[in-house]
Coordinates of C-alpha atoms and ligand atoms in Angstrom, one line a residue:
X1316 CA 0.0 0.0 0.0
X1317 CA 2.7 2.1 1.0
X1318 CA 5.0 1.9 -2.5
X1319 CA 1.9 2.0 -4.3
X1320 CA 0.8 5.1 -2.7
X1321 CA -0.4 8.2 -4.8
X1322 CA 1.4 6.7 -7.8
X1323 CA -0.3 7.5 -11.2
X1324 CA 1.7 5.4 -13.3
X1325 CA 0.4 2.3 -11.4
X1326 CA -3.0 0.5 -11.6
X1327 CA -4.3 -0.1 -8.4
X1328 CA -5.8 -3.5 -7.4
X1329 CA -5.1 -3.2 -3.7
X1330 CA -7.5 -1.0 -2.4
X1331 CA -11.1 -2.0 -1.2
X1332 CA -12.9 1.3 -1.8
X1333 CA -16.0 1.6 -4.6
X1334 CA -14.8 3.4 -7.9
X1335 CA -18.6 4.8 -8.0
X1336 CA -19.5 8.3 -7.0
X1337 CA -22.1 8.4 -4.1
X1338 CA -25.6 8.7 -5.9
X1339 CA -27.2 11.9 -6.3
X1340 CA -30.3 11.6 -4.3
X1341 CA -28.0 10.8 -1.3
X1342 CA -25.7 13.8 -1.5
X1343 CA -29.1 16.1 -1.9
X1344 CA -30.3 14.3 1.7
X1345 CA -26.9 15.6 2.9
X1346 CA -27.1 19.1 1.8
X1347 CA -31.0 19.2 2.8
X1348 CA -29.9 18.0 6.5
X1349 CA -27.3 20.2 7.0
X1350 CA -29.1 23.3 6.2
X1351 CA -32.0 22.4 8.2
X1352 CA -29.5 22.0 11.0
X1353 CA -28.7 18.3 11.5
X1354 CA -25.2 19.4 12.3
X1355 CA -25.4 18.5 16.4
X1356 CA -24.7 15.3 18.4
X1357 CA -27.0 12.2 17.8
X1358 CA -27.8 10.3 20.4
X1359 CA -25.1 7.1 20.9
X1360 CA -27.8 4.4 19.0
X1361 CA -27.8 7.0 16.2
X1362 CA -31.4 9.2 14.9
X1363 CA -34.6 6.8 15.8
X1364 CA -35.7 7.9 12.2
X1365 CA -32.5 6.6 10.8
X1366 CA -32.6 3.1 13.4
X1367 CA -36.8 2.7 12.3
X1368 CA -35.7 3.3 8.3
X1369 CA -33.2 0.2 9.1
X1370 CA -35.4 -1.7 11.0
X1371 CA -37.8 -1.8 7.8
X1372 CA -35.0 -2.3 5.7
X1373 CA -34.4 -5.6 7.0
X1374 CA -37.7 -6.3 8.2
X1375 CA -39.0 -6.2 4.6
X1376 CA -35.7 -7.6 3.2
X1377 CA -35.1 -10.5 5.0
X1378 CA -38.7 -11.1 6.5
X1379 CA -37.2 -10.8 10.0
X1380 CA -39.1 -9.6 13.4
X1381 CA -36.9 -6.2 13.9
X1382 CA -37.4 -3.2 15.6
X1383 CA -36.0 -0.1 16.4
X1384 CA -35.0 -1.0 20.0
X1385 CA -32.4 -4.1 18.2
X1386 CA -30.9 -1.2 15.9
X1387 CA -27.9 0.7 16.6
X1388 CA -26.0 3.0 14.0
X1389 CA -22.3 3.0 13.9
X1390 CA -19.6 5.2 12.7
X1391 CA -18.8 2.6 9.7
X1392 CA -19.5 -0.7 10.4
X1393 CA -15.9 -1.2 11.3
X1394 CA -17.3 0.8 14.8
X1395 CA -20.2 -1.9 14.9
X1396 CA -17.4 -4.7 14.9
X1397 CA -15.6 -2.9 17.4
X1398 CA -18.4 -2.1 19.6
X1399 CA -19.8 -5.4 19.2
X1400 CA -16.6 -7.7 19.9
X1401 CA -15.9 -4.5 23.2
X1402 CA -19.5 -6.0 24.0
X1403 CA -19.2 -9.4 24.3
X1404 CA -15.6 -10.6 24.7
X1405 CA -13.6 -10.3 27.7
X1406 CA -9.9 -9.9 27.9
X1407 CA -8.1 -13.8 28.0
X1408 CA -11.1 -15.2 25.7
X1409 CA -10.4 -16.1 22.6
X1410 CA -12.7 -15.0 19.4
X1411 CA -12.7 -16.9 16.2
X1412 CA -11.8 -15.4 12.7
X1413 CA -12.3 -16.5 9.5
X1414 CA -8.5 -16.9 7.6
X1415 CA -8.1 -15.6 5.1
X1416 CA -10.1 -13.0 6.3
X1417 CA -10.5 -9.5 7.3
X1418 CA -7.7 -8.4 9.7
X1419 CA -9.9 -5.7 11.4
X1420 CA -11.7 -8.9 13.7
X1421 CA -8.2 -10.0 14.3
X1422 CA -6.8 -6.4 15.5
X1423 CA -10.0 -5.5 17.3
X1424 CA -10.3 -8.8 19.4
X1425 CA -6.6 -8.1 20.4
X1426 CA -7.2 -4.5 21.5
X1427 CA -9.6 -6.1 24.2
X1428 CA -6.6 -8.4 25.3
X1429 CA -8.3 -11.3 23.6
X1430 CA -6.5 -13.7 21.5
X1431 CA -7.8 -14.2 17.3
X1432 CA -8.0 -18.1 16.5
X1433 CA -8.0 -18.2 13.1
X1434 CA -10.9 -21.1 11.6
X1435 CA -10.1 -22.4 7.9
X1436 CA -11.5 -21.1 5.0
X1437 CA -9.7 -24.2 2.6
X1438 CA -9.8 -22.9 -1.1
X1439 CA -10.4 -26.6 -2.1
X1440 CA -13.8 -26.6 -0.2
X1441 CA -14.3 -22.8 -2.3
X1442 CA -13.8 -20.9 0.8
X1443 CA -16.8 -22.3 2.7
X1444 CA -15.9 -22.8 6.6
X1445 CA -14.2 -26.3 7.7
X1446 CA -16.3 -27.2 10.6
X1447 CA -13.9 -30.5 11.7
X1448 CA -11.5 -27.6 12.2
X1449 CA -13.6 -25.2 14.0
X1450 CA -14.3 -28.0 16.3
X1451 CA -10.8 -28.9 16.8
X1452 CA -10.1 -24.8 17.6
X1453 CA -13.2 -24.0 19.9
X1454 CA -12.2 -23.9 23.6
X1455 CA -13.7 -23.0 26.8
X1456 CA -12.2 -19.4 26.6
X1457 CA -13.7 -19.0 23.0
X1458 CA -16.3 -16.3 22.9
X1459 CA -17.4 -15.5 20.0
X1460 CA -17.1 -15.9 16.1
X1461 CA -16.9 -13.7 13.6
X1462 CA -18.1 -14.9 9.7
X1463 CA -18.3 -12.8 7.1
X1464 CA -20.2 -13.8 3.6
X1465 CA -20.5 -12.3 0.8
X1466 CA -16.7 -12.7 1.8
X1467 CA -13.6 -10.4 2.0
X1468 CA -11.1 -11.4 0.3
X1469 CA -12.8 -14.8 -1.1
X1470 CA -15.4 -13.3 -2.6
X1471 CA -17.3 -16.3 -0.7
X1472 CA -21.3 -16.3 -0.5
X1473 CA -22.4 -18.9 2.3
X1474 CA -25.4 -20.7 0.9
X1475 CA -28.0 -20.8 3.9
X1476 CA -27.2 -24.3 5.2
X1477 CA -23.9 -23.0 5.9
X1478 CA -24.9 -20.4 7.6
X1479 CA -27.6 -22.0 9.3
X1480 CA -24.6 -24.5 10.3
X1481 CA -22.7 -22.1 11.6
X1482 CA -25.7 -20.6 14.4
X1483 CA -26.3 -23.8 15.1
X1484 CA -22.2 -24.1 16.2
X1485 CA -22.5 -21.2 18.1
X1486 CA -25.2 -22.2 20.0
X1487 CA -23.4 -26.0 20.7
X1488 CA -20.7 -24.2 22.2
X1489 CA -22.6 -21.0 23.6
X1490 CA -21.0 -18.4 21.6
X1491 CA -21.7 -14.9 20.3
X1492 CA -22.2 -15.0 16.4
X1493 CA -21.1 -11.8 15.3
X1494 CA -22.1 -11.7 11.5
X1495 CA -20.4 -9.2 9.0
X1496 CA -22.9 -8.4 6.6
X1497 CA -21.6 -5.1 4.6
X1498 CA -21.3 -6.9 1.3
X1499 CA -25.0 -8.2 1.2
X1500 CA -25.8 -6.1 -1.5
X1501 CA -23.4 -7.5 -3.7
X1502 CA -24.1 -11.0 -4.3
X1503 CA -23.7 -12.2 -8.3
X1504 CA -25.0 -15.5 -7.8
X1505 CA -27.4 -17.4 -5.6
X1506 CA -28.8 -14.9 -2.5
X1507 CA -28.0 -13.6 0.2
X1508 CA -29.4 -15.2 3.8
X1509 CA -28.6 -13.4 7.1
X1510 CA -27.4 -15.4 9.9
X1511 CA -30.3 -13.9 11.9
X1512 CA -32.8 -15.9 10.2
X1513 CA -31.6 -18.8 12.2
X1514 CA -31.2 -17.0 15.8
X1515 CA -33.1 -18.6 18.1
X1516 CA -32.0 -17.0 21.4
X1517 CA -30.1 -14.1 20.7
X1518 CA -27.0 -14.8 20.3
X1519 CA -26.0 -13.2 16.4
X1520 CA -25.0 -10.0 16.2
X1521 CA -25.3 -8.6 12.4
X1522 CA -23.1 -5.6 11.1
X1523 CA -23.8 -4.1 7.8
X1524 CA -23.7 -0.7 6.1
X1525 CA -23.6 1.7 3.4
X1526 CA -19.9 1.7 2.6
X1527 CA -20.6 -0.9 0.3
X1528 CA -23.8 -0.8 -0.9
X1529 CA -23.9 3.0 -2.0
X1530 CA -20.7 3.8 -2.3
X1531 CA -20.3 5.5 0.7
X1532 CA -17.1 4.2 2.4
X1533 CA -16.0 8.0 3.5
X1534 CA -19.4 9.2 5.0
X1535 CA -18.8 6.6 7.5
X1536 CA -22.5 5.0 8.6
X1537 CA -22.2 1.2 9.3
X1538 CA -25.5 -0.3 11.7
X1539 CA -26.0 -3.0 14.3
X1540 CA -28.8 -5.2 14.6
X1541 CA -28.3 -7.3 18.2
X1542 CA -30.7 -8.3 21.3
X1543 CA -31.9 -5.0 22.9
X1544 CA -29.4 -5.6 25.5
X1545 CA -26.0 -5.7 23.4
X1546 CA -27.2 -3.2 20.8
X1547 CA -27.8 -0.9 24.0
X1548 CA -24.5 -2.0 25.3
X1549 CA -23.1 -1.2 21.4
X1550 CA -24.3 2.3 21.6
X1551 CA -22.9 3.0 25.1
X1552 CA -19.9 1.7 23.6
X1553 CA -19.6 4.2 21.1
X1554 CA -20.0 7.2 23.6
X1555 CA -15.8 7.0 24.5
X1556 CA -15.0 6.2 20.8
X1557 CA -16.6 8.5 18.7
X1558 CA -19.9 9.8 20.6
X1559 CA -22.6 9.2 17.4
X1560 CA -21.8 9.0 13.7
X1561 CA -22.2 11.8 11.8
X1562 CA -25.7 13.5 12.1
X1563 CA -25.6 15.0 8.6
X1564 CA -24.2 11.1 7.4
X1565 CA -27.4 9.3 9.3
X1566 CA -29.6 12.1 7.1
X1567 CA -27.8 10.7 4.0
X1568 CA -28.5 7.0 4.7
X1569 CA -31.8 7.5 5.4
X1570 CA -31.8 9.0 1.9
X1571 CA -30.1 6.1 0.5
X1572 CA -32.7 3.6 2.0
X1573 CA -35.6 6.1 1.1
X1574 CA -34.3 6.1 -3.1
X1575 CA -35.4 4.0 -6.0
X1576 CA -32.9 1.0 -5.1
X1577 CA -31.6 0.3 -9.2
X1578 CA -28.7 2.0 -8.2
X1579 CA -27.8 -1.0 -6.0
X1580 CA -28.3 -3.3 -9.0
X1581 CA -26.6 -1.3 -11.2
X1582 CA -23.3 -1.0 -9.2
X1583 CA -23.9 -5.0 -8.1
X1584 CA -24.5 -6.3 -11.7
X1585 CA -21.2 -3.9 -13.0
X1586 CA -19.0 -5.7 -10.4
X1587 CA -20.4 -9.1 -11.9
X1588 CA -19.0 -8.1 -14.9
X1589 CA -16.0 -6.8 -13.7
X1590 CA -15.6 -10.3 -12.1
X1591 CA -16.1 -12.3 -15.9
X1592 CA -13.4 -10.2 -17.1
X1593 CA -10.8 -10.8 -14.4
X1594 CA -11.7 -14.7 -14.7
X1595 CA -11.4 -14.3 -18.5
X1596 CA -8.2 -12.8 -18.3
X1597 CA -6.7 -14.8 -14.9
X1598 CA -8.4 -18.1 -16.8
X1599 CA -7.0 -20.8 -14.1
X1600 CA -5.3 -18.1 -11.4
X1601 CA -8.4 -17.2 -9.9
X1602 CA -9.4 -19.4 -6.9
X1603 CA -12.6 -20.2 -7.1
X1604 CA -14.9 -17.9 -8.6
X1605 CA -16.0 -14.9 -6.5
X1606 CA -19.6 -15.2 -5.9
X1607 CA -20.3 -11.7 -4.3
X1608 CA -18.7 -9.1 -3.0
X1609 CA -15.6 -7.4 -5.0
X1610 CA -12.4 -9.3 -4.9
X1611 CA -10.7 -12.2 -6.3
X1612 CA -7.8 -13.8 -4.8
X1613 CA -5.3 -15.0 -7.4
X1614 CA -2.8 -17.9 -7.0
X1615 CA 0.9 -16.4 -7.7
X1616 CA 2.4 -19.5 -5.9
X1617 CA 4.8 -20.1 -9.5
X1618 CA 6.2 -16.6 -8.7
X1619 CA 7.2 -17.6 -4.8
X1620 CA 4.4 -18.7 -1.6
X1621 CA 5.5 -15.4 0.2
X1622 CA 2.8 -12.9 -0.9
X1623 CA 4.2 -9.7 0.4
X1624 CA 7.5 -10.5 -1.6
X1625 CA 5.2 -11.7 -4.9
X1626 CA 3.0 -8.3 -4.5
X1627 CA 5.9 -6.0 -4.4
X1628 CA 7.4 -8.0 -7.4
X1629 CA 4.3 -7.5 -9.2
X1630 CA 4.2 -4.3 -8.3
X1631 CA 8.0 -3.1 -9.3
X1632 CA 8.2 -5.5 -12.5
X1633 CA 4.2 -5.0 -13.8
X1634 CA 3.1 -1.6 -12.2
X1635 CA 0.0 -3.3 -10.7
X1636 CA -0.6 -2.9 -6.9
X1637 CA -2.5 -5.9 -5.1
X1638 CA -2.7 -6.9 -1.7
X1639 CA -0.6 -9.8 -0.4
X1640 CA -2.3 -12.6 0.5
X1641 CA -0.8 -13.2 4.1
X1642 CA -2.4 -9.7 4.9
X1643 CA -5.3 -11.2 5.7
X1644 CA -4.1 -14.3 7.5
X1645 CA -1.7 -17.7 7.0
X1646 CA -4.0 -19.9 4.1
X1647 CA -3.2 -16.1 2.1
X1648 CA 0.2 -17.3 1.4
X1649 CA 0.8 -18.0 -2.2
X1650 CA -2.1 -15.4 -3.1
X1651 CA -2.6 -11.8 -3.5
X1652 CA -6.3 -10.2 -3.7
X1653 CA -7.1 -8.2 -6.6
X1654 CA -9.9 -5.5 -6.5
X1655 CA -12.7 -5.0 -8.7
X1656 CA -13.6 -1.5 -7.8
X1657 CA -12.1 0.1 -10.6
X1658 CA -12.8 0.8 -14.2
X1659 CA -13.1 -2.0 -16.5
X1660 CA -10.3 -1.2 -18.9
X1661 CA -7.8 -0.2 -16.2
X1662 CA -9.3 -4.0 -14.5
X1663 CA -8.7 -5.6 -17.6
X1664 CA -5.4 -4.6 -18.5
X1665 CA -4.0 -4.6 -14.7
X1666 CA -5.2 -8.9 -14.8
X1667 CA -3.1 -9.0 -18.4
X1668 CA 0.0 -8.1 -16.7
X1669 CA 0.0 -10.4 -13.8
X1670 CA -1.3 -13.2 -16.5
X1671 CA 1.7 -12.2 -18.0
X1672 CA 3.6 -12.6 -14.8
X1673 CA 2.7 -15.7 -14.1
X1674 CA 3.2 -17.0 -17.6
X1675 CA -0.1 -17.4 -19.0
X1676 CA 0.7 -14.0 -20.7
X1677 CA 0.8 -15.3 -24.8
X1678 CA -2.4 -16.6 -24.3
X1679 CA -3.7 -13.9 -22.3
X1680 CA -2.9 -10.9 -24.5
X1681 CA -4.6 -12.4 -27.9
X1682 CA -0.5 -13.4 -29.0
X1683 CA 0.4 -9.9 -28.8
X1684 CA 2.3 -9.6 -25.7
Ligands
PLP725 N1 -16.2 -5.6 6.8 C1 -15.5 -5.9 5.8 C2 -15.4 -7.4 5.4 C3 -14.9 -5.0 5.0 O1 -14.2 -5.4 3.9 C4 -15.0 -3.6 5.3 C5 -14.3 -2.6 4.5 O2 -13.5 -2.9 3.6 C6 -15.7 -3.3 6.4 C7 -16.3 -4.3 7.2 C8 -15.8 -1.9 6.9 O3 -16.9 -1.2 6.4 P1 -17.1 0.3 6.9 O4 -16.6 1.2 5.8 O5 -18.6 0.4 6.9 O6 -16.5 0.5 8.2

């Protein structure tokens, strides 16, 4: 991230941010709060117009018996992984996390003195969780677990079984489920089905946002939906960290949720074909085939199995900036994670080098290359 950093001559795979403007309707609901004076403190849980808007949301979404009172607005849904993980885990228990995965569970759990276990995503099984393993790593100090489909970086969609699976571990073992949500909107194939559907006693703990699903990543409104006691427990949480997100932010996601939703599709169906090209042109690197959300991770292990040394190569000998695999835990290695928030012809020809790189490049570039 660093060597790649403000470089213009580079095309830039690595970052994890939406290439698409905010929509219009949203910014408007921005400018329209913020002359009519939505410019104060929020209470912690965030506006209750903004917290009833999201309880509809998913009540009419998912078909699932949500109020207000189970809502609690976050400054990013990073803050509603914080809070939530601050809520429930104590320091000395241990929290699982999905590897590869994102490395915010594994940093946040250890800020509470907790220790990350990291539970096995196996690209032979298409990133889908290994529950032998997660038996083997539960303990009696385990908490809580995190899972997180439509999947960053596997690109991952859990079909309900799974995840149905997965509730029904954490209730075996008595565990929080804390379920990471923010890519629901973008899910290519199959659909989308919240661990909360299968909740019987209040134990799962869903995140979500609008980084993701409106390209909003820098207006920073991320919700929880939890038991009334833990979403109370979130918002008090947020008081010492950042007070309330941003009142004139809330305004704008309650304009997002309040707008014809084709925008959603749109972006959604334009990363789907981001994702044919990139397996197109990384025929065979790709593992797996990303069914949702906005990443690939590509095998490099012919150019070496340590992925911080492969990405910098890639980045020095092709110009094209990806992630390293190991960033986002140990089955990483031998992978880096491409982005496809970015325009398509930059996409295209970014996948052409590294198909280059890893020898595939005749047949990648049409003979010309
Ligand atoms: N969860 C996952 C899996 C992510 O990839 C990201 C951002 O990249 C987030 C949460 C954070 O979202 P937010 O911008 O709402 O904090």
């Amino acid at each position: 991230m660093d060597l790649a950093a403000g470089r213009d001559d580079v095309i830039h795979l690595e970052v994890g941010d939406p290439d698409f403007v905010t929509p219009g309707p949203i910014i408007d609901g921005a400018l329209d709060a913020a002359r009519q004076g939505f410019t104060k403190y929020t209470p912690n849980a965030g506006y209750m117009s903004l917290r009833e808007a999201l309880a509809r949301k998913v009540r009419e979404q998912y078909d699932l018996d949500v109020t207000a009172d189970e809502v609690v607005v976050t400054s990013g849904a990073v803050t509603g992984l914080a809070t939530a993980i601050f809520a429930t885990v104590d320091p000395g228990d241990e929290v699982l996390v999905p590897d590869p995965g994102w490395p915010n569970y594994s940093t946040i759990s250890l800020i509470v003195g907790a220790t990350p276990v990291g539970y096995p995503l196996p690209r032979q099984a298409e990133y889908l969780p290994d529950f032998a393993a997660l038996e083997r790593l539960v303990s009696r100090r385990t908490k809580a677990i995190v899972v997180n489909s439509p999947g960053n970086p596997t690109g991952a969609v859990y079909p309900g079984s799974v995840t149905e699976e997965l509730v029904k571990f954490a209730s075996r073992h008595d565990l929080f489920l804390i379920s990471d949500e923010v890519y629901e909107a973008i899910v290519f194939e199959g659909e989308h089905v919240p661990a909360a559907r299968f909740d019987d006693d209040g134990r799962v703990i869903t995140i979500s946002g609008c980084s993701k699903t409106y390209a909003m990543t820098g207006w920073r409104i991320g919700y929880g939906v939890a038991s009334p006691p833990i979403a109370a427990l979130m918002a008090k949480l947020q008081e010492p960290l950042v007070s309330c997100a941003s009142s004139v932010s809330q305004k704008a996601a309650e304009a997002a949720l309040a707008m014809p939703q084709d925008v959603v599709a749109e972006m959604r169906d334009a990363y789907r074909q981001r994702r044919d090209i990139a397996m197109n042109l990384l025929d065979g690197h790709i593992i797996g085939k990303p069914q949702g959300a906005f990443y690939a991770l590509v095998d490099v292990s012919p150019l070496g199995s340590d992925s911080y040394a492969v990405a910098k190569l890639l980045l020095s000998e092709t110009g094209v900036a990806t992630a390293p695999g190991e960033t986002f835990g140990e089955l990483g290695a031998g992978t880096v994670r491409i982005s496809l928030s970015i325009a398509p012809g930059l996409l295209a020809e970014g996948c052409r080098r590294i198909a280059y790189a890893l020898g595939s490049g005749t047949s990648a570039l049409g003979g010309t290359g």
